[in-house]
Amino acid sequence: MVIGIQISSLEAYLTTPQAVDDTLRRLKDMGCSHVQLQWIAPSVPNAAAGDALRAHGLVSLGVQEKFDAAIQALDRLIDLNRCSGSTELCLSGIPERFQGTIGARDFALALEGVRARLEKDGQTLSYHPLWKDFRPAEDGRPMAEIVLDTLPDLTLVPDTCQLIRAGLDAGAWIERHAGHISMVHFKDMLSPDPASKLAPVGQGCADFPRITAACLRANVPYALVEQETWDRDAFECIKEGFDYARELL
């Protein structure tokens, strides 16, 4: 399993072509080789992001965005994948209008529609469930599980923090979905409470030795360190989490 970084952690440093180049250079200097792209400012040309990746020898594993934001910018995100040499578009979160049993099924059908659109461009779809997606629908099933029952072949990008906030055993959930996971986000927080602050990976409540072992048993190819909010230097936090995750392998 390769340890990489989800660059949403550094959104504040992705606002101009030069800032993106500097950020990717710093990630490379940490020893990072693989990234997932998210929240690069729309004003940054996609070609500039791709050039920066190549200049620093970084591999893009794909692009992630919230569902509604992705629908509004689908052509741009498809082009960002193309410019970055990647093919996976990961959509996160069930919007409020898709709540409930029927809503979760409708959301799955909406995902299927996006997947069909991506396939025309030689790209693929994955789903990143948020903790609220695991709230029970009227029939008692978590909405995320209704989505997966409707699209059993759907590729998944689980997030350890989101799973724990949902009250789930992150390692067990990952193993249960072995064979359908393209990457896992390694994210930590001070407590399982959804309002808890995030922490560098390995400095919070998540049991990463156990989670890493589960990922290895499930043949997860990539684990991406992530921390979107911080109380001190963002690059320092990401490096601490990245170094810790690599030591687990």
Short mmCIF file of C-alpha atoms in Angstrom, two decimals:
data_model
loop_
_atom_site.label_atom_id
_atom_site.label_comp_id
_atom_site.label_asym_id
_atom_site.label_seq_id
_atom_site.Cartn_x
_atom_site.Cartn_y
_atom_site.Cartn_z
CA MET A 1 0.00 0.00 0.00
CA VAL A 2 1.34 3.42 -1.02
CA ILE A 3 0.94 6.38 1.34
CA GLY A 4 0.03 9.63 -0.38
CA ILE A 5 -1.64 12.95 0.43
CA GLN A 6 -5.08 14.41 -0.28
CA ILE A 7 -4.30 18.00 -1.20
CA SER A 8 -7.63 19.34 0.08
CA SER A 9 -5.62 19.58 3.31
CA LEU A 10 -3.84 22.57 1.77
CA GLU A 11 -6.71 24.45 0.10
CA ALA A 12 -5.41 27.80 1.35
CA TYR A 13 -2.21 27.20 -0.65
CA LEU A 14 -3.88 26.26 -3.97
CA THR A 15 -5.02 29.68 -5.14
CA THR A 16 -2.59 30.53 -7.98
CA PRO A 17 -0.46 28.54 -10.44
CA GLN A 18 2.70 29.47 -8.51
CA ALA A 19 1.12 28.51 -5.17
CA VAL A 20 0.06 25.14 -6.58
CA ASP A 21 3.56 24.56 -7.93
CA ASP A 22 5.13 25.50 -4.57
CA THR A 23 2.70 23.26 -2.66
CA LEU A 24 3.36 20.22 -4.85
CA ARG A 25 7.10 20.83 -4.60
CA ARG A 26 6.86 20.83 -0.80
CA LEU A 27 4.85 17.58 -0.85
CA LYS A 28 7.49 15.99 -3.07
CA ASP A 29 10.19 17.17 -0.66
CA MET A 30 8.33 15.33 2.13
CA GLY A 31 8.75 12.11 0.18
CA CYS A 32 5.21 12.05 -1.23
CA SER A 33 4.75 10.41 -4.65
CA HIS A 34 0.94 10.21 -5.05
CA VAL A 35 -1.83 12.76 -4.49
CA GLN A 36 -5.55 13.14 -4.95
CA LEU A 37 -6.61 16.57 -6.22
CA GLN A 38 -9.31 18.70 -4.64
CA TRP A 39 -10.09 22.38 -4.10
CA ILE A 40 -7.53 23.82 -6.47
CA ALA A 41 -8.93 27.29 -7.17
CA PRO A 42 -10.97 27.33 -10.42
CA SER A 43 -8.88 30.33 -11.54
CA VAL A 44 -5.82 28.04 -11.78
CA PRO A 45 -5.69 26.61 -15.31
CA ASN A 46 -5.97 22.83 -15.36
CA ALA A 47 -2.94 22.65 -17.61
CA ALA A 48 -0.88 24.51 -14.97
CA ALA A 49 -1.84 21.96 -12.32
CA GLY A 50 -0.87 19.13 -14.65
CA ASP A 51 2.44 20.80 -15.50
CA ALA A 52 3.25 21.22 -11.79
CA LEU A 53 2.50 17.54 -11.09
CA ARG A 54 4.84 16.46 -13.87
CA ALA A 55 7.53 18.97 -12.91
CA HIS A 56 7.73 17.49 -9.42
CA GLY A 57 7.26 13.85 -10.38
CA LEU A 58 3.93 13.43 -8.58
CA VAL A 59 1.21 11.01 -9.67
CA SER A 60 -2.43 12.14 -9.51
CA LEU A 61 -4.82 9.40 -8.40
CA GLY A 62 -7.82 11.46 -9.43
CA VAL A 63 -10.01 14.41 -8.52
CA GLN A 64 -12.52 14.71 -5.67
CA GLU A 65 -15.39 17.14 -5.16
CA LYS A 66 -18.71 17.36 -3.32
CA PHE A 67 -21.57 16.00 -5.42
CA ASP A 68 -23.44 19.24 -6.18
CA ALA A 69 -20.26 21.23 -6.80
CA ALA A 70 -19.04 18.50 -9.15
CA ILE A 71 -22.27 18.48 -11.15
CA GLN A 72 -21.91 22.24 -11.67
CA ALA A 73 -18.28 21.92 -12.80
CA LEU A 74 -18.23 18.47 -14.37
CA ASP A 75 -16.52 19.44 -17.62
CA ARG A 76 -13.77 21.31 -15.73
CA LEU A 77 -13.16 18.38 -13.38
CA ILE A 78 -13.03 15.90 -16.26
CA ASP A 79 -10.49 18.18 -17.94
CA LEU A 80 -8.47 18.45 -14.71
CA ASN A 81 -8.22 14.67 -14.65
CA ARG A 82 -7.18 14.69 -18.29
CA CYS A 83 -4.52 17.36 -17.75
CA SER A 84 -3.23 15.57 -14.64
CA GLY A 85 -2.96 12.12 -16.22
CA SER A 86 -5.62 10.61 -13.95
CA THR A 87 -9.05 9.15 -14.60
CA GLU A 88 -11.01 8.83 -11.32
CA LEU A 89 -13.59 11.39 -10.22
CA CYS A 90 -14.65 10.91 -6.60
CA LEU A 91 -17.95 12.44 -5.47
CA SER A 92 -18.65 12.97 -1.78
CA GLY A 93 -21.78 13.32 0.31
CA ILE A 94 -25.50 12.67 -0.23
CA PRO A 95 -27.16 16.08 -0.65
CA GLU A 96 -30.13 16.91 1.58
CA ARG A 97 -32.61 16.59 -1.28
CA PHE A 98 -31.71 12.88 -1.56
CA GLN A 99 -32.46 11.97 2.06
CA GLY A 100 -34.46 8.87 3.02
CA THR A 101 -34.92 5.47 1.42
CA ILE A 102 -36.22 6.71 -1.92
CA GLY A 103 -33.84 9.65 -1.89
CA ALA A 104 -30.80 7.41 -1.38
CA ARG A 105 -31.91 5.26 -4.31
CA ASP A 106 -32.38 8.36 -6.44
CA PHE A 107 -28.89 9.51 -5.43
CA ALA A 108 -27.50 6.15 -6.57
CA LEU A 109 -29.22 6.65 -9.93
CA ALA A 110 -27.73 10.14 -10.15
CA LEU A 111 -24.28 8.64 -9.52
CA GLU A 112 -24.95 6.11 -12.27
CA GLY A 113 -25.75 8.97 -14.63
CA VAL A 114 -22.45 10.68 -13.82
CA ARG A 115 -20.62 7.38 -14.26
CA ALA A 116 -22.09 6.98 -17.75
CA ARG A 117 -20.96 10.50 -18.62
CA LEU A 118 -17.44 9.81 -17.34
CA GLU A 119 -17.15 6.59 -19.27
CA LYS A 120 -17.57 8.53 -22.50
CA ASP A 121 -14.32 10.31 -21.62
CA GLY A 122 -12.51 7.17 -20.49
CA GLN A 123 -12.85 8.13 -16.81
CA THR A 124 -14.28 6.37 -13.77
CA LEU A 125 -16.48 7.25 -10.79
CA SER A 126 -16.02 6.65 -7.07
CA TYR A 127 -18.10 7.56 -4.00
CA HIS A 128 -16.78 9.07 -0.77
CA PRO A 129 -19.42 8.62 1.97
CA LEU A 130 -19.62 11.26 4.68
CA TRP A 131 -20.68 10.48 8.23
CA LYS A 132 -24.16 11.92 7.67
CA ASP A 133 -24.63 9.47 4.78
CA PHE A 134 -24.81 6.68 7.36
CA ARG A 135 -27.89 8.09 9.09
CA PRO A 136 -30.77 5.58 8.95
CA ALA A 137 -33.52 5.95 6.38
CA GLU A 138 -37.17 5.08 7.09
CA ASP A 139 -36.50 1.37 6.63
CA GLY A 140 -33.71 1.46 9.22
CA ARG A 141 -30.85 0.98 6.76
CA PRO A 142 -28.05 3.57 6.59
CA MET A 143 -28.51 5.67 3.46
CA ALA A 144 -24.96 4.95 2.29
CA GLU A 145 -25.70 1.23 2.42
CA ILE A 146 -28.85 1.78 0.32
CA VAL A 147 -26.64 3.48 -2.26
CA LEU A 148 -24.26 0.51 -2.25
CA ASP A 149 -27.12 -1.99 -2.45
CA THR A 150 -28.42 -0.11 -5.50
CA LEU A 151 -24.95 0.10 -7.13
CA PRO A 152 -23.08 -2.95 -5.78
CA ASP A 153 -20.15 -2.43 -8.17
CA LEU A 154 -19.55 1.18 -7.09
CA THR A 155 -15.93 2.09 -6.35
CA LEU A 156 -15.43 3.51 -2.86
CA VAL A 157 -13.12 6.02 -1.21
CA PRO A 158 -13.80 5.73 2.53
CA ASP A 159 -12.49 8.23 5.07
CA THR A 160 -11.46 6.94 8.51
CA CYS A 161 -12.70 10.07 10.26
CA GLN A 162 -16.11 9.94 8.55
CA LEU A 163 -16.53 6.25 9.39
CA ILE A 164 -15.64 6.76 13.04
CA ARG A 165 -17.91 9.80 13.33
CA ALA A 166 -20.72 7.62 11.98
CA GLY A 167 -20.14 5.21 14.87
CA LEU A 168 -18.62 2.51 12.66
CA ASP A 169 -15.58 0.29 13.10
CA ALA A 170 -13.44 1.79 10.33
CA GLY A 171 -11.22 -1.25 9.87
CA ALA A 172 -14.13 -3.69 9.75
CA TRP A 173 -16.02 -1.51 7.24
CA ILE A 174 -12.99 -1.33 4.97
CA GLU A 175 -12.50 -5.09 5.08
CA ARG A 176 -16.18 -5.71 4.40
CA HIS A 177 -15.88 -3.72 1.17
CA ALA A 178 -12.59 -5.25 0.03
CA GLY A 179 -12.26 -5.27 -3.73
CA HIS A 180 -14.30 -2.09 -4.18
CA ILE A 181 -11.92 0.47 -2.63
CA SER A 182 -9.55 2.54 -4.80
CA MET A 183 -8.03 4.47 -1.89
CA VAL A 184 -8.67 5.28 1.78
CA HIS A 185 -8.37 8.70 3.38
CA PHE A 186 -6.38 8.52 6.60
CA LYS A 187 -7.82 11.30 8.75
CA ASP A 188 -7.71 11.66 12.54
CA MET A 189 -9.63 13.67 15.13
CA LEU A 190 -9.44 14.30 18.85
CA SER A 191 -12.65 12.36 19.60
CA PRO A 192 -15.38 10.49 17.67
CA ASP A 193 -17.78 13.40 18.21
CA PRO A 194 -18.72 14.87 14.80
CA ALA A 195 -17.85 18.31 16.16
CA SER A 196 -14.37 17.23 17.24
CA LYS A 197 -11.35 19.05 15.89
CA LEU A 198 -9.11 17.25 13.42
CA ALA A 199 -5.61 16.19 14.42
CA PRO A 200 -2.52 15.05 12.51
CA VAL A 201 -2.84 11.38 11.64
CA GLY A 202 -1.65 9.32 14.60
CA GLN A 203 -2.30 12.09 17.14
CA GLY A 204 -6.04 11.58 17.67
CA CYS A 205 -8.49 8.85 18.60
CA ALA A 206 -8.31 6.68 15.46
CA ASP A 207 -6.59 3.28 15.84
CA PHE A 208 -4.39 3.51 12.77
CA PRO A 209 -2.28 0.39 13.43
CA ARG A 210 -5.53 -1.62 13.31
CA ILE A 211 -6.92 0.38 10.38
CA THR A 212 -3.69 -0.06 8.40
CA ALA A 213 -3.74 -3.81 9.03
CA ALA A 214 -7.34 -3.91 7.78
CA CYS A 215 -6.38 -1.96 4.64
CA LEU A 216 -3.57 -4.39 3.92
CA ARG A 217 -5.88 -7.38 4.35
CA ALA A 218 -8.38 -5.70 2.01
CA ASN A 219 -5.64 -5.06 -0.57
CA VAL A 220 -6.25 -1.30 -0.54
CA PRO A 221 -3.66 0.14 -2.95
CA TYR A 222 -3.42 3.70 -1.57
CA ALA A 223 -3.90 5.49 1.75
CA LEU A 224 -3.99 9.28 1.55
CA VAL A 225 -3.20 11.40 4.59
CA GLU A 226 -5.64 14.28 5.03
CA GLN A 227 -6.29 17.12 7.50
CA GLU A 228 -8.35 20.03 6.22
CA THR A 229 -8.21 22.15 9.41
CA TRP A 230 -5.30 22.74 11.76
CA ASP A 231 -4.24 24.78 14.79
CA ARG A 232 -0.68 25.31 13.54
CA ASP A 233 1.32 25.13 10.30
CA ALA A 234 -0.61 23.05 7.75
CA PHE A 235 2.47 21.59 6.08
CA GLU A 236 3.92 20.62 9.45
CA CYS A 237 0.69 18.81 10.38
CA ILE A 238 0.55 16.96 7.07
CA LYS A 239 4.20 15.94 7.27
CA GLU A 240 3.76 14.56 10.79
CA GLY A 241 0.74 12.52 9.69
CA PHE A 242 2.44 11.40 6.48
CA ASP A 243 5.60 10.27 8.30
CA TYR A 244 3.52 8.43 10.91
CA ALA A 245 1.45 6.61 8.27
CA ARG A 246 4.56 5.49 6.40
CA GLU A 247 6.04 4.09 9.62
CA LEU A 248 3.00 1.80 9.97
CA LEU A 249 3.85 -0.13 6.79
#
